[in-house]
XYZ file of C-alpha atoms in Angstrom:
480
model
C -7.431 191.341 62.676
C -9.333 193.630 61.072
C -7.833 196.989 59.399
C -9.743 200.247 59.572
C -9.783 203.185 57.841
C -9.466 204.825 61.245
C -7.126 205.097 63.574
C -9.728 205.589 66.185
C -11.898 203.015 65.132
C -7.803 200.986 65.381
C -7.013 202.586 68.819
C -11.052 201.723 70.302
C -10.587 197.532 69.085
C -6.823 197.539 70.202
C -7.785 198.303 73.521
C -11.333 195.424 73.136
C -8.473 193.212 71.892
C -6.672 193.682 75.409
C -8.421 193.451 78.039
C -8.561 189.863 79.108
C -12.091 190.664 81.459
C -15.717 190.916 80.277
C -15.387 189.161 77.227
C -19.182 188.599 76.544
C -18.797 192.257 76.667
C -15.794 192.056 74.244
C -17.485 190.147 71.762
C -20.157 192.528 71.866
C -19.221 195.371 71.001
C -16.557 193.853 67.500
C -19.938 192.702 66.318
C -21.281 196.100 66.569
C -17.270 197.422 65.041
C -17.578 195.006 62.723
C -21.412 195.957 61.679
C -20.990 199.722 62.042
C -17.969 199.166 59.932
C -19.713 197.422 56.824
C -22.330 200.298 56.758
C -19.967 202.568 56.658
C -17.326 201.227 54.021
C -21.806 200.704 51.978
C -23.035 204.759 51.831
C -18.830 204.818 50.855
C -18.601 205.369 46.435
C -15.814 202.432 46.579
C -14.652 201.168 50.662
C -11.385 199.433 50.389
C -9.564 195.386 50.693
C -11.728 193.396 51.534
C -15.279 195.242 52.716
C -14.413 196.653 49.114
C -18.535 197.381 48.295
C -20.377 196.022 44.412
C -23.968 198.119 43.228
C -25.524 194.764 41.486
C -26.113 194.930 39.153
C -29.733 196.727 38.160
C -32.529 194.196 38.239
C -33.918 194.602 33.515
C -37.203 193.534 33.475
C -36.252 193.121 30.289
C -38.638 194.735 26.888
C -39.365 192.911 23.345
C -41.116 196.085 22.424
C -42.846 196.218 18.229
C -42.540 200.194 17.120
C -46.208 199.474 16.105
C -47.040 199.549 19.509
C -46.533 202.683 20.694
C -48.596 204.246 16.780
C -45.609 203.992 14.330
C -46.740 203.125 10.873
C -44.569 202.474 8.237
C -46.552 204.457 4.879
C -43.730 206.082 4.269
C -45.649 209.526 4.850
C -46.463 209.680 8.261
C -43.558 211.034 10.756
C -42.925 208.059 13.366
C -40.116 210.290 15.427
C -42.358 210.212 18.140
C -43.375 206.682 17.822
C -38.734 206.254 18.212
C -38.400 208.431 20.919
C -41.452 206.533 22.917
C -40.559 202.721 21.486
C -35.548 203.477 23.347
C -37.719 205.162 26.345
C -39.920 202.267 27.108
C -36.804 199.846 26.684
C -34.857 201.956 29.245
C -37.647 202.942 31.958
C -37.176 198.518 32.274
C -33.308 199.195 32.026
C -33.574 197.576 28.232
C -34.904 195.548 25.789
C -35.499 194.785 21.922
C -37.051 196.872 19.615
C -38.219 196.101 16.609
C -38.796 197.582 13.305
C -41.065 195.832 11.489
C -41.752 195.765 6.995
C -41.838 198.842 5.931
C -41.326 202.208 5.379
C -40.432 204.359 8.544
C -39.882 207.997 7.859
C -38.657 209.507 10.843
C -36.132 212.188 12.385
C -33.467 211.926 14.339
C -33.941 209.883 17.679
C -31.499 208.844 20.667
C -30.565 205.423 21.297
C -29.782 203.833 25.157
C -28.154 201.533 26.950
C -28.621 197.794 27.085
C -30.421 197.891 24.019
C -31.314 195.442 20.494
C -32.296 197.783 17.930
C -33.800 195.489 14.914
C -34.888 195.650 11.862
C -36.680 192.982 9.906
C -36.674 191.972 7.004
C -37.585 194.103 4.110
C -37.652 197.679 7.619
C -36.465 199.901 5.017
C -35.891 203.598 8.091
C -36.811 206.996 6.131
C -35.022 209.609 7.670
C -37.492 212.927 6.913
C -35.489 215.628 4.492
C -36.324 218.831 5.970
C -33.362 220.196 8.342
C -35.489 222.279 10.638
C -36.383 218.586 11.815
C -32.332 218.031 12.512
C -31.270 219.107 16.275
C -28.084 220.981 15.873
C -25.450 219.779 18.543
C -22.539 221.304 19.772
C -18.863 220.709 17.986
C -16.426 217.744 18.400
C -14.368 218.558 20.812
C -11.408 217.074 18.432
C -12.315 218.665 15.610
C -12.724 222.675 16.770
C -15.680 223.027 15.052
C -17.960 221.440 12.265
C -16.498 219.957 9.832
C -17.931 222.146 7.269
C -18.410 225.680 9.027
C -17.978 227.560 12.145
C -20.502 226.407 15.401
C -22.966 224.032 16.262
C -23.504 220.624 13.608
C -26.551 218.972 12.568
C -27.233 215.290 14.978
C -27.107 212.827 13.797
C -30.818 210.462 12.181
C -29.305 207.898 15.095
C -28.022 209.170 17.622
C -25.810 207.731 20.670
C -23.705 209.007 23.268
C -21.627 207.780 26.580
C -23.427 204.185 26.200
C -22.971 200.700 26.389
C -24.628 197.825 25.392
C -25.774 198.705 21.959
C -26.533 196.353 19.083
C -28.004 198.089 16.440
C -28.653 194.697 14.264
C -31.084 192.979 10.906
C -31.823 190.958 9.051
C -30.663 192.569 6.392
C -33.075 195.686 7.374
C -32.187 199.341 5.730
C -31.349 202.797 7.351
C -31.820 204.686 3.925
C -30.966 209.644 4.901
C -32.411 210.106 1.663
C -29.022 212.311 1.030
C -29.546 213.411 -1.893
C -31.465 216.755 -0.788
C -28.649 216.708 1.041
C -26.036 217.179 -1.377
C -27.732 219.171 -3.759
C -28.623 222.481 -0.574
C -24.967 221.445 0.334
C -23.192 222.065 -3.282
C -25.421 224.725 -3.783
C -24.233 226.328 0.165
C -27.319 226.732 0.930
C -26.427 224.426 4.190
C -25.200 227.047 7.434
C -24.126 223.781 10.142
C -22.104 220.429 8.825
C -24.555 218.488 7.696
C -25.199 215.510 9.930
C -23.716 211.476 9.649
C -26.609 208.468 8.975
C -24.996 206.849 12.508
C -23.241 208.831 14.894
C -22.168 206.920 17.780
C -20.472 208.805 20.374
C -17.973 207.623 23.685
C -19.817 204.933 24.340
C -18.717 201.316 24.723
C -19.061 197.172 23.417
C -21.046 197.747 20.615
C -22.221 196.111 17.440
C -23.184 196.878 14.558
C -24.635 194.451 12.079
C -26.536 191.671 8.636
C -27.924 195.693 8.168
C -28.055 197.633 4.872
C -26.543 202.322 4.615
C -27.782 204.014 2.564
C -26.852 207.425 1.099
C -26.237 209.389 3.755
C -26.116 213.065 4.247
C -22.894 213.078 5.258
C -20.375 209.978 6.586
C -22.404 206.380 6.950
C -21.289 205.206 9.944
C -19.761 207.160 12.337
C -18.355 206.166 16.294
C -17.059 208.961 18.242
C -14.147 207.901 20.803
C -15.476 204.819 21.490
C -14.693 201.696 22.360
C -14.696 197.663 21.718
C -16.572 198.084 18.824
C -17.233 195.262 16.116
C -18.915 196.067 12.613
C -19.642 193.012 10.669
C -21.760 191.964 8.254
C -22.457 195.412 6.745
C -24.392 196.724 3.622
C -23.113 200.694 3.027
C -23.815 202.467 -0.566
C -23.613 205.870 -1.160
C -23.403 207.075 -5.260
C -20.694 207.057 -6.017
C -20.505 210.506 -8.192
C -22.354 214.211 -6.881
C -22.549 212.589 -2.762
C -19.788 214.097 -1.329
C -17.988 213.737 2.060
C -20.657 210.418 1.766
C -18.587 207.804 4.448
C -18.651 204.534 5.013
C -17.480 203.721 8.462
C -15.296 206.669 9.995
C -13.394 204.583 13.487
C -11.648 207.997 14.787
C -10.692 208.978 18.412
C -11.326 204.730 18.633
C -9.565 201.346 20.159
C -10.512 197.899 19.705
C -12.720 197.871 16.856
C -12.943 195.158 14.273
C -14.368 196.190 10.729
C -15.579 192.789 8.898
C -17.258 191.055 6.074
C -18.483 194.239 4.856
C -19.558 195.627 1.482
C -18.567 199.312 1.012
C -19.769 201.924 -2.661
C -19.124 205.116 -1.277
C -19.067 208.865 -2.654
C -15.676 209.177 -1.096
C -14.181 207.214 1.188
C -14.806 203.107 2.063
C -13.639 203.532 5.304
C -11.261 206.460 6.998
C -9.428 206.269 9.893
C -9.944 209.773 12.623
C -8.726 211.661 15.545
C -9.231 214.921 15.238
C -8.246 218.529 13.577
C -4.747 219.834 14.096
C -4.116 222.251 16.946
C -7.778 220.293 18.534
C -6.412 216.607 17.796
C -4.213 216.886 19.586
C -5.774 218.242 22.445
C -7.696 216.461 23.290
C -5.552 213.684 22.341
C -7.090 210.449 21.819
C -5.568 207.940 19.452
C -7.214 205.346 17.123
C -5.710 202.197 17.816
C -6.090 198.282 17.795
C -8.266 198.328 14.803
C -8.891 195.260 12.659
C -10.049 195.267 8.917
C -10.360 192.631 7.261
C -12.574 190.991 4.778
C -13.780 193.945 3.061
C -14.950 194.990 -0.502
C -14.730 198.656 -0.922
C -15.190 200.855 -3.835
C -14.001 204.938 -4.090
C -14.384 207.085 -7.689
C -13.018 209.527 -6.193
C -11.052 209.049 -3.456
C -9.422 205.919 -0.921
C -11.182 201.888 -0.624
C -9.822 202.412 2.825
C -7.599 206.003 4.171
C -5.513 206.863 7.508
C -6.343 210.605 7.556
C -5.775 213.454 7.098
C -7.923 214.448 10.611
C -5.803 212.124 12.627
C -3.939 214.120 15.343
C -4.671 211.817 18.072
C -2.624 209.948 16.475
C -3.372 206.767 14.586
C -2.079 203.185 15.365
C -1.664 199.074 15.827
C -3.896 199.016 11.853
C -4.036 195.816 11.076
C -5.930 194.933 7.208
C -6.654 191.810 5.713
C -7.553 190.521 3.131
C -9.153 193.423 0.894
C -10.364 194.257 -2.511
C -11.010 197.510 -3.013
C -12.173 197.134 -7.501
C -13.144 200.521 -10.119
C -11.554 203.019 -7.591
C -9.083 206.278 -7.400
C -6.608 205.236 -4.797
C -7.152 200.840 -2.493
C -4.500 202.363 0.848
C -4.379 205.947 1.796
C -2.246 207.787 4.394
C -2.936 211.736 3.837
C -1.271 214.510 6.169
C 0.834 217.456 5.970
C 2.103 220.226 8.518
C 0.193 221.522 11.507
C -1.091 218.308 12.103
C 0.881 216.666 14.468
C 0.315 213.196 16.195
C 1.515 209.927 14.059
C 0.904 207.205 12.512
C 2.491 204.070 12.760
C 2.151 200.609 12.756
C 0.124 199.822 10.342
C -0.251 196.482 8.710
C -1.981 195.654 5.043
C -2.131 191.649 4.179
C -3.351 189.999 1.059
C -5.138 193.250 -1.019
C -6.418 192.383 -4.566
C -6.678 195.715 -5.858
C -8.934 195.609 -9.682
C -8.816 198.066 -11.910
C -7.863 201.264 -9.520
C -5.231 204.137 -10.092
C -3.423 204.317 -7.529
C -2.416 201.093 -5.831
C -0.673 202.874 -2.295
C -0.310 206.549 -1.329
C 1.287 207.745 1.151
C 0.538 212.312 0.421
C 2.163 214.356 3.306
C 0.746 217.925 1.691
C -3.188 217.658 2.243
C -3.278 221.489 3.554
C -7.013 221.162 4.316
C -7.125 223.484 8.033
C -9.199 223.623 11.460
C -8.512 227.487 11.040
C -5.996 229.318 10.869
C -4.413 229.011 14.567
C -2.476 225.185 13.856
C 0.585 225.211 14.201
C 2.730 224.500 11.695
C 5.608 223.322 12.899
C 3.238 220.391 14.435
C 4.854 217.489 11.880
C 3.155 214.349 11.926
C 5.638 211.225 12.165
C 4.225 208.107 10.009
C 6.665 204.781 10.430
C 6.712 201.252 10.159
C 4.099 200.223 7.543
C 3.965 196.906 6.188
C 2.381 195.595 3.351
C 2.530 191.938 2.376
C 0.466 190.302 -0.512
C -0.172 192.794 -3.118
C -1.824 191.748 -5.459
C -3.239 193.704 -9.137
C -4.673 194.337 -11.973
C -5.940 197.126 -14.789
C -3.524 199.617 -11.796
C -2.261 203.007 -13.640
C 0.055 203.768 -10.241
C 1.054 200.548 -7.946
C 2.592 203.575 -5.499
C 3.114 206.519 -5.104
C 4.949 207.511 -1.425
C 5.371 211.428 -1.190
C 7.339 212.297 1.679
C 9.091 215.894 2.294
C 11.898 216.436 3.955
C 9.761 217.556 7.439
C 7.504 214.813 7.520
C 9.814 211.736 6.085
C 8.290 208.125 4.940
C 10.216 205.791 8.073
C 9.918 201.945 7.560
C 7.866 200.958 5.505
C 8.201 197.483 3.717
C 6.786 195.438 0.367
C 6.955 191.242 0.489
C 5.014 189.788 -1.908
C 3.678 192.168 -4.832
C 2.762 191.839 -8.068
C 0.283 194.167 -9.244
C -0.608 194.513 -13.473
C 0.183 198.228 -14.600
C -1.949 200.392 -17.713
C 0.962 202.610 -18.089
C 3.943 202.500 -19.475
C 5.944 204.521 -17.881
C 8.499 203.441 -16.118
C 8.105 204.924 -13.410
C 5.636 203.756 -11.648
C 6.619 202.822 -8.600
C 7.461 206.811 -7.171
C 8.301 207.654 -4.195
C 9.387 210.624 -2.075
C 12.233 210.901 1.242
C 11.752 207.943 1.516
C 13.200 205.219 3.894
C 12.493 201.341 3.590
C 13.024 197.821 2.090
C 11.566 196.399 -0.176
C 11.758 191.826 0.893
C 12.409 189.525 -2.519
C 11.109 190.652 -5.719
C 8.027 192.715 -6.144
C 6.658 193.582 -9.060
C 6.578 196.167 -9.910
C 9.778 197.203 -9.686
C 10.896 199.669 -6.879
C 12.248 202.971 -6.609
C 15.450 203.269 -5.760
C 14.832 205.131 -2.101
C 14.712 201.688 -0.774
C 16.759 198.815 0.786
C 16.789 195.061 -0.739
C 16.711 192.292 0.465
C 15.883 188.842 -0.578
C 13.701 186.433 0.425
C 15.283 184.701 3.522
C 15.380 188.661 4.498
C 19.069 189.033 4.138
C 20.527 192.440 2.931
C 21.234 192.830 -0.708
C 21.055 196.753 -1.750
C 22.024 198.819 0.819
C 19.898 202.129 -0.417
C 21.396 205.825 -0.617
C 19.043 208.689 -2.130
C 16.465 207.642 0.719
C 15.212 211.194 -0.035
C 15.940 211.656 -3.759
C 11.827 212.419 -5.374
C 10.699 210.513 -8.607
C 6.698 211.802 -7.857
C 5.006 211.964 -11.496
C 1.616 213.837 -10.685
C 0.760 213.977 -14.334
C 0.715 209.976 -14.835
């Protein structure tokens, strides 16, 4: 017997069933009732049980278009914003498609992508961002930051933008997206900008994204910024900016993202190579979207002024389940850094780093808990972040000044950190190059250089050798 949601309909059907006479009429009425319920369920947004109706997928007339079909001119002088917008609109009207940017230099202002789209840069294709900021639209501040990152109020949008998208591929045969950021960096240093600079590529509230096989360079601000996105793969990318004089040109900034892989990339930029974020102070706490389930593997990084991989400092929504594998950090200020402060709230937990090599790095592994840069004065100074369960296995290096600096505090202790299989050649002749403050954790097996006294010592079979009684001791030497 079929159950329907209306009690009146159930009673009517029940009466029809119990009446044994007039079988032909009964069958006819039953069929009418079934069809009526089906049609009612179809009009309902979801339905129920095995009547649940799933709308048919939109029929896609796949479009394959070339930018030149829409008036694009790749001479490096003609502005192609309308051509890009028209091509994307044509793909959107047909439900999906592929836009090819052929060889040439394609000057353009910012434009949006659409769902079910492949954005393909052919070999020798270079998209050039227009430098005049009047061509860059203003957008509301991101909700987890409270206001534009550098100024209150609106912020500039990105050169290539998308929000609430599904099924987008940005790829190519090693074509280039060039933000031409030099003029932006100069205006920023001269304090001539009234709004926060825009990223090169920014995708908001989107899912099922692949970005691969292209070069991104000279972004005005952060280079590639996925914000509150899910199921993102970034692979075989080259990301470049001058190592000096290109402020805030992070390579990749996963921000409140879930289920992401970053692999097989080369990143050499003017700030953090990769910076995992999740919102700033009380705004990030209120937004409440962590960055979680992120794998970063087979990546080469250089950051002369910051770190190869950073977590934070904007991590107020939480960061967890991060795996770093097969990293090579060279000629950099730091290799891996976790940075936070009182007022951030949130947490950094379950971070695993395996097989990292360091070449000519000033500080290898850093945890800093006094990174006191805040969105405004309304943050809660008692919102202390939690740092716990961080492991390093297989850390090798040469020409490193300070291999480890773990600067916890009484309010923000570092808990559950561990080191195993570590051998780093140190350039300094000072004894204390493994520095700790308010740290609890352990060392498994022999490591070089010798660990700080804050950590418990275990042998290679993970049997306790010596329990530390000095977790709260401080041995931080910033002069070194």
